[in-house]
Amino acid sequence: MAEPSSKAGYYVGVDLGGTKILSGVFNHSMETVSSNKLSTKSQRGVEAVIERVARCVKDSVDEADLTMKQVAAVGIGAPGAVDFANGTVIFAPNLEGWKDIPLKKALEKQLGVPVFVENDCNICALGVYVTELKSKPRSMVGIFVGTGIGGGLIVNGDLYSGFCHTAGEIGHMVLEVNGPKCGCGNKGCLEALASRTAIFQQIKAGIKAGEKTILSDMLGNNLNDLRSGDLRKAIRRGDKFVDRIIEGAAEYIGIATANLVNILNPEVVVLGGGVIEALADEMMGIIVETAQDYAMPGTLKNVEIVASQLGDSAGITGGAVLARREAK
Ligand SMILES: [Zn+2]
């Protein structure tokens, strides 16, 4: 429990997702003091979601036995294009009705502390960069594999967000011109080939086509409860079908890694997100090998390709890092 103090020495990081809101209170050393989770309920509308974000923050602060007066700032990652300078969410495809929403202004009014807004994957990259890599490398690429695939770029020690704040859309790198349809409208994006959604679709299609898998014994006919952890269990029990699908996804991520290394030549490539968290042992070796196969000779020399240990808390950690940086 935190010592009572009138000094505003704490930071709150928030990860606003399409299905859930996570918030976490951190001390100045970026250690977690408390965390909290609330469903997003985006169908209730923009105002209701902002209200729920504020509630999630206040509850996590209360859980830490603190008051909002002891919070120096809040940093929040939103799932879409964000104008960091004015804290507006320009567009968020997974949140109903989110277009040009002044999130910073609305939350500052409800919380009474400074609020800073960034793209969610940028914030995950920032969290990994500052807390796991201790800001040591000058450049880093973060690839986050979950429901979708997102990315964040650190260039010269800072987030690179691009001309219209949309840089780092690694998930929409096209790898198969005539590949499966992607949520963005294109075909063959990395996200449509290797995200959790894509992996689950391939598994369901395979089972329909008569493939034998332990997953059917584990979950019966209801594959709607399928989780990344089930895939790990199946592979460890010798499931060749699941193994083949995960290998395919890892290869695509490896090819994307090679493309990014060719273009950016970063010091470190960090893989994160729920799929990597659950399947790091199964996927990382293939990702590294495939990247070596496809990268230009010499470009991967001394480049580290590693898995993040932050898992689901990368977003809230990054939010707190952003809050600490901006509150100075
Ligand atoms: Zn796409």
Coordinates of C-alpha atoms and ligand atoms in Angstrom, one line a residue:
M1 CA 0.0 0.0 0.0
A2 CA 1.2 3.5 -0.8
E3 CA 2.1 5.9 2.0
P4 CA -0.3 8.7 2.4
S5 CA 1.2 11.8 0.8
S6 CA 0.0 15.1 -0.4
K7 CA 2.6 15.1 -3.2
A8 CA 1.5 14.2 -6.7
G9 CA 4.0 11.5 -7.2
Y10 CA 1.9 8.9 -9.0
Y11 CA 0.9 8.3 -12.6
V12 CA -2.0 6.5 -14.2
G13 CA -1.7 4.5 -17.4
V14 CA -4.8 3.6 -19.4
D15 CA -5.3 1.1 -22.2
L16 CA -8.6 1.9 -24.0
G17 CA -9.5 -1.1 -26.1
G18 CA -12.5 -2.1 -28.2
T19 CA -13.7 -4.6 -25.6
K20 CA -12.0 -3.6 -22.3
I21 CA -10.5 -0.6 -20.5
L22 CA -7.4 -1.3 -18.3
S23 CA -5.9 1.2 -15.9
G24 CA -2.9 1.1 -13.6
V25 CA -1.4 3.3 -11.0
F26 CA 2.4 3.5 -11.0
N27 CA 4.9 5.2 -8.8
H28 CA 7.7 7.4 -10.1
S29 CA 9.9 4.3 -10.7
M30 CA 7.2 2.8 -12.9
E31 CA 6.3 0.1 -10.4
T32 CA 2.6 -1.0 -10.4
V33 CA 0.7 0.0 -7.3
S34 CA -2.7 -1.1 -8.4
S35 CA -4.6 -2.0 -11.6
N36 CA -8.2 -2.2 -12.7
K37 CA -10.3 -3.5 -15.6
L38 CA -13.7 -2.5 -17.0
S39 CA -15.6 -3.5 -20.1
T40 CA -15.7 -0.7 -22.8
K41 CA -19.3 -1.1 -23.9
S42 CA -18.6 1.1 -27.0
Q43 CA -22.2 0.5 -28.2
R44 CA -23.4 2.8 -25.5
G45 CA -21.8 5.8 -27.2
V46 CA -18.7 8.0 -27.0
E47 CA -19.8 9.9 -23.8
A48 CA -20.5 6.7 -21.9
V49 CA -17.1 5.2 -22.9
I50 CA -15.3 8.4 -21.7
E51 CA -17.3 8.2 -18.5
R52 CA -16.2 4.5 -18.0
V53 CA -12.5 5.4 -18.6
A54 CA -12.8 8.1 -15.9
R55 CA -14.4 5.6 -13.6
C56 CA -11.8 2.9 -14.3
V57 CA -9.0 5.5 -13.5
K58 CA -10.7 6.7 -10.2
D59 CA -11.3 3.1 -9.1
S60 CA -7.7 2.1 -9.6
V61 CA -6.5 5.2 -7.7
D62 CA -8.9 4.4 -4.9
E63 CA -7.7 0.8 -4.9
A64 CA -4.2 2.1 -4.3
D65 CA -5.5 4.1 -1.3
L66 CA -4.6 7.3 -3.1
T67 CA -6.7 10.3 -4.2
M68 CA -6.6 12.1 -7.6
K69 CA -4.7 14.9 -5.9
Q70 CA -1.7 12.5 -5.6
V71 CA -1.8 11.7 -9.4
A72 CA 0.5 13.9 -11.4
A73 CA -0.9 12.9 -14.8
V74 CA -2.8 10.3 -16.8
G75 CA -1.5 8.8 -20.1
I76 CA -3.9 6.9 -22.3
G77 CA -3.6 4.7 -25.4
A78 CA -6.5 4.8 -27.8
P79 CA -7.0 2.3 -30.6
G80 CA -6.7 4.4 -33.7
A81 CA -5.2 7.6 -35.1
V82 CA -4.5 10.1 -32.4
D83 CA -3.3 13.7 -32.7
F84 CA -1.0 13.8 -29.7
A85 CA -0.6 17.6 -29.7
N86 CA -4.3 18.3 -28.9
G87 CA -5.3 14.9 -27.5
T88 CA -7.9 14.2 -30.1
V89 CA -8.8 10.7 -31.3
I90 CA -9.1 11.3 -35.0
F91 CA -10.6 7.9 -35.8
A92 CA -10.9 4.6 -34.0
P93 CA -12.3 1.7 -36.1
N94 CA -13.1 -0.6 -33.1
L95 CA -15.0 2.1 -31.1
E96 CA -18.4 3.0 -32.3
G97 CA -18.8 6.7 -33.4
W98 CA -15.2 7.7 -32.5
K99 CA -14.3 10.4 -35.0
D100 CA -12.5 13.7 -33.9
I101 CA -13.2 13.1 -30.2
P102 CA -11.4 15.5 -27.9
L103 CA -10.5 12.8 -25.4
K104 CA -7.9 14.8 -23.5
K105 CA -10.2 17.7 -22.9
A106 CA -13.1 15.5 -21.8
L107 CA -11.1 13.4 -19.4
E108 CA -9.2 16.4 -17.9
K109 CA -12.7 17.8 -17.0
Q110 CA -13.7 14.6 -15.3
L111 CA -10.4 13.8 -13.6
G112 CA -9.0 17.2 -12.7
V113 CA -5.4 16.2 -13.7
P114 CA -3.5 16.6 -17.0
V115 CA -4.2 13.8 -19.5
F116 CA -2.1 12.8 -22.5
V117 CA -3.4 10.7 -25.4
E118 CA -1.5 8.5 -27.8
N119 CA -2.1 5.6 -30.2
D120 CA -2.4 2.4 -28.2
C121 CA 0.4 0.5 -30.1
N122 CA 2.7 3.6 -29.9
I123 CA 2.1 3.5 -26.1
C124 CA 2.9 -0.2 -25.9
A125 CA 6.1 0.4 -27.8
L126 CA 7.0 3.3 -25.4
G127 CA 6.3 1.2 -22.3
V128 CA 8.5 -1.7 -23.6
Y129 CA 11.2 0.8 -24.6
V130 CA 11.4 2.7 -21.3
T131 CA 10.8 -0.1 -18.8
E132 CA 12.2 -3.2 -20.5
L133 CA 15.0 -1.8 -22.6
K134 CA 15.7 1.1 -20.1
S135 CA 15.7 3.5 -23.1
K136 CA 19.1 2.2 -24.1
P137 CA 18.8 1.5 -27.8
R138 CA 18.4 4.5 -30.1
S139 CA 15.9 2.7 -32.3
M140 CA 13.3 0.0 -31.8
V141 CA 10.4 -1.6 -33.6
G142 CA 7.6 -3.1 -31.6
I143 CA 5.3 -5.6 -33.1
F144 CA 2.2 -6.5 -31.0
V145 CA 0.3 -9.6 -32.0
G146 CA -3.2 -9.9 -30.5
T147 CA -6.7 -9.7 -31.9
G148 CA -5.1 -7.5 -34.6
I149 CA -1.5 -6.7 -35.2
G150 CA -0.1 -3.2 -34.3
G151 CA 3.2 -1.6 -34.2
G152 CA 5.2 1.2 -32.7
L153 CA 8.4 2.8 -33.9
I154 CA 11.1 4.4 -31.7
V155 CA 13.5 6.5 -33.8
N156 CA 16.4 8.4 -32.2
G157 CA 15.0 7.6 -28.7
D158 CA 11.5 8.9 -29.4
L159 CA 8.2 7.7 -30.8
Y160 CA 7.9 8.3 -34.5
S161 CA 4.2 8.9 -35.3
G162 CA 4.5 10.3 -38.9
F163 CA 3.0 13.1 -40.9
C164 CA -0.7 12.4 -40.0
H165 CA 0.0 10.4 -36.8
T166 CA -0.6 7.1 -38.4
A167 CA 2.9 5.6 -38.6
G168 CA 3.6 2.1 -37.4
E169 CA 0.6 0.3 -39.0
I170 CA 2.8 -2.8 -39.3
G171 CA -0.3 -5.1 -39.3
H172 CA -1.3 -3.7 -42.6
M173 CA 1.9 -4.4 -44.4
V174 CA 0.7 -6.5 -47.4
L175 CA 2.5 -9.8 -47.6
E176 CA 0.2 -11.8 -49.9
V177 CA -1.2 -9.8 -52.8
N178 CA -4.1 -12.2 -53.2
G179 CA -4.3 -13.3 -49.6
P180 CA -7.2 -13.3 -47.2
K181 CA -9.3 -10.2 -46.7
C182 CA -8.3 -7.8 -44.0
G183 CA -10.5 -5.6 -41.7
C184 CA -9.0 -2.6 -43.4
G185 CA -10.4 -3.6 -46.8
N186 CA -7.2 -4.8 -48.4
K187 CA -6.1 -8.3 -49.0
G188 CA -3.1 -10.2 -47.5
C189 CA -2.1 -7.8 -44.8
L190 CA 0.1 -9.3 -42.0
E191 CA -2.9 -8.9 -39.6
A192 CA -5.1 -11.1 -41.9
L193 CA -2.4 -13.7 -41.9
A194 CA -1.0 -13.9 -38.4
S195 CA -3.2 -12.2 -35.9
R196 CA -5.1 -14.2 -33.3
T197 CA -8.3 -13.6 -35.4
A198 CA -6.5 -14.9 -38.5
I199 CA -5.1 -18.0 -36.6
F200 CA -8.5 -18.8 -35.2
Q201 CA -10.2 -18.5 -38.6
Q202 CA -7.6 -20.9 -40.1
I203 CA -8.2 -23.4 -37.3
K204 CA -12.0 -23.2 -37.7
A205 CA -11.7 -23.6 -41.5
G206 CA -9.3 -26.5 -41.1
I207 CA -11.6 -28.4 -38.7
K208 CA -14.5 -27.8 -41.1
A209 CA -12.4 -29.3 -43.9
G210 CA -11.8 -32.4 -41.7
E211 CA -8.5 -31.7 -40.0
K212 CA -7.9 -33.7 -36.8
T213 CA -7.0 -31.7 -33.8
I214 CA -6.8 -32.1 -30.0
L215 CA -8.7 -28.8 -29.8
S216 CA -11.9 -30.7 -30.6
D217 CA -11.4 -32.9 -27.6
M218 CA -10.4 -29.9 -25.4
L219 CA -13.3 -27.6 -26.4
G220 CA -15.8 -29.8 -28.1
N221 CA -17.7 -28.1 -31.0
N222 CA -17.7 -24.7 -29.4
L223 CA -14.5 -23.1 -30.6
N224 CA -15.8 -19.6 -29.6
D225 CA -14.1 -20.1 -26.2
L226 CA -10.7 -20.7 -27.9
R227 CA -7.8 -18.9 -26.4
S228 CA -4.1 -18.5 -27.4
G229 CA -3.2 -20.6 -24.3
D230 CA -5.2 -23.5 -25.7
L231 CA -3.0 -23.5 -28.9
R232 CA 0.1 -23.8 -26.7
K233 CA -1.4 -26.7 -24.8
A234 CA -2.4 -28.4 -28.1
I235 CA 1.1 -28.0 -29.6
R236 CA 2.7 -29.3 -26.4
R237 CA 0.5 -32.4 -26.6
G238 CA 1.7 -33.0 -30.2
D239 CA -1.0 -31.5 -32.3
K240 CA 0.5 -31.3 -35.8
F241 CA -2.4 -29.3 -37.3
V242 CA -2.2 -26.4 -34.7
D243 CA 1.6 -26.6 -34.9
R244 CA 1.5 -26.0 -38.7
I245 CA -0.8 -23.0 -38.4
I246 CA 1.3 -21.4 -35.7
E247 CA 4.4 -22.0 -37.7
G248 CA 2.8 -20.3 -40.7
A249 CA 1.8 -17.3 -38.6
A250 CA 5.3 -17.1 -37.2
E251 CA 6.8 -17.2 -40.7
Y252 CA 4.7 -14.2 -41.8
I253 CA 5.7 -12.3 -38.7
G254 CA 9.4 -13.2 -39.5
I255 CA 9.0 -11.9 -43.1
A256 CA 7.4 -8.7 -41.8
T257 CA 10.3 -8.4 -39.3
A258 CA 12.8 -8.7 -42.2
N259 CA 11.0 -6.0 -44.2
L260 CA 11.1 -3.7 -41.2
V261 CA 14.8 -4.4 -40.6
N262 CA 15.6 -3.7 -44.3
I263 CA 13.8 -0.4 -44.1
L264 CA 14.6 0.9 -40.6
N265 CA 17.6 -1.2 -39.4
P266 CA 16.6 -0.8 -35.8
E267 CA 18.8 -1.9 -32.9
V268 CA 16.0 -4.0 -31.4
V269 CA 12.8 -5.6 -32.6
V270 CA 10.4 -6.5 -29.8
L271 CA 7.6 -8.9 -30.2
G272 CA 4.7 -8.6 -27.8
G273 CA 0.9 -9.0 -27.4
G274 CA -1.3 -11.9 -26.2
V275 CA -0.3 -14.3 -29.0
I276 CA 3.4 -13.9 -28.4
E277 CA 2.9 -14.0 -24.7
A278 CA 1.2 -17.4 -24.9
L279 CA 3.3 -18.9 -27.7
A280 CA 6.8 -17.3 -27.3
D281 CA 8.5 -20.7 -27.0
E282 CA 6.7 -22.0 -30.1
M283 CA 7.0 -18.8 -32.3
M284 CA 10.2 -16.8 -31.5
G285 CA 12.7 -19.3 -33.0
I286 CA 10.8 -19.4 -36.3
I287 CA 10.3 -15.6 -36.3
V288 CA 14.1 -15.1 -35.9
E289 CA 15.1 -17.8 -38.5
T290 CA 12.6 -16.5 -41.1
A291 CA 13.8 -12.9 -40.5
Q292 CA 17.3 -14.1 -41.1
D293 CA 16.2 -15.8 -44.3
Y294 CA 14.5 -12.8 -45.8
A295 CA 16.5 -9.8 -44.5
M296 CA 19.1 -8.3 -46.9
P297 CA 22.6 -9.7 -46.1
G298 CA 24.2 -7.7 -43.3
T299 CA 21.1 -5.8 -42.2
L300 CA 20.4 -8.1 -39.3
K301 CA 23.9 -8.0 -37.9
N302 CA 23.8 -7.3 -34.1
V303 CA 20.0 -6.6 -34.4
E304 CA 18.3 -8.2 -31.4
I305 CA 14.9 -9.8 -31.9
V306 CA 13.3 -10.4 -28.5
A307 CA 9.9 -11.2 -26.8
S308 CA 8.5 -8.6 -24.4
Q309 CA 7.6 -9.9 -20.9
L310 CA 5.0 -7.1 -20.3
G311 CA 2.1 -9.0 -21.9
D312 CA -1.2 -7.3 -21.3
S313 CA 0.3 -4.6 -19.1
A314 CA 2.4 -3.0 -21.9
G315 CA -0.4 -0.5 -22.6
I316 CA -0.9 0.7 -19.0
T317 CA 2.8 0.8 -18.4
G318 CA 3.4 2.8 -21.6
G319 CA 0.5 5.2 -20.6
A320 CA 2.2 5.8 -17.2
V321 CA 5.6 6.3 -19.0
L322 CA 3.9 8.9 -21.2
A323 CA 2.3 10.6 -18.2
R324 CA 5.6 10.8 -16.4
R325 CA 7.4 12.2 -19.4
E326 CA 4.8 14.8 -20.1
A327 CA 4.1 15.8 -16.5
K328 CA 7.7 17.1 -16.1
Ligands
ZN1 ZN -5.1 -4.5 -43.5

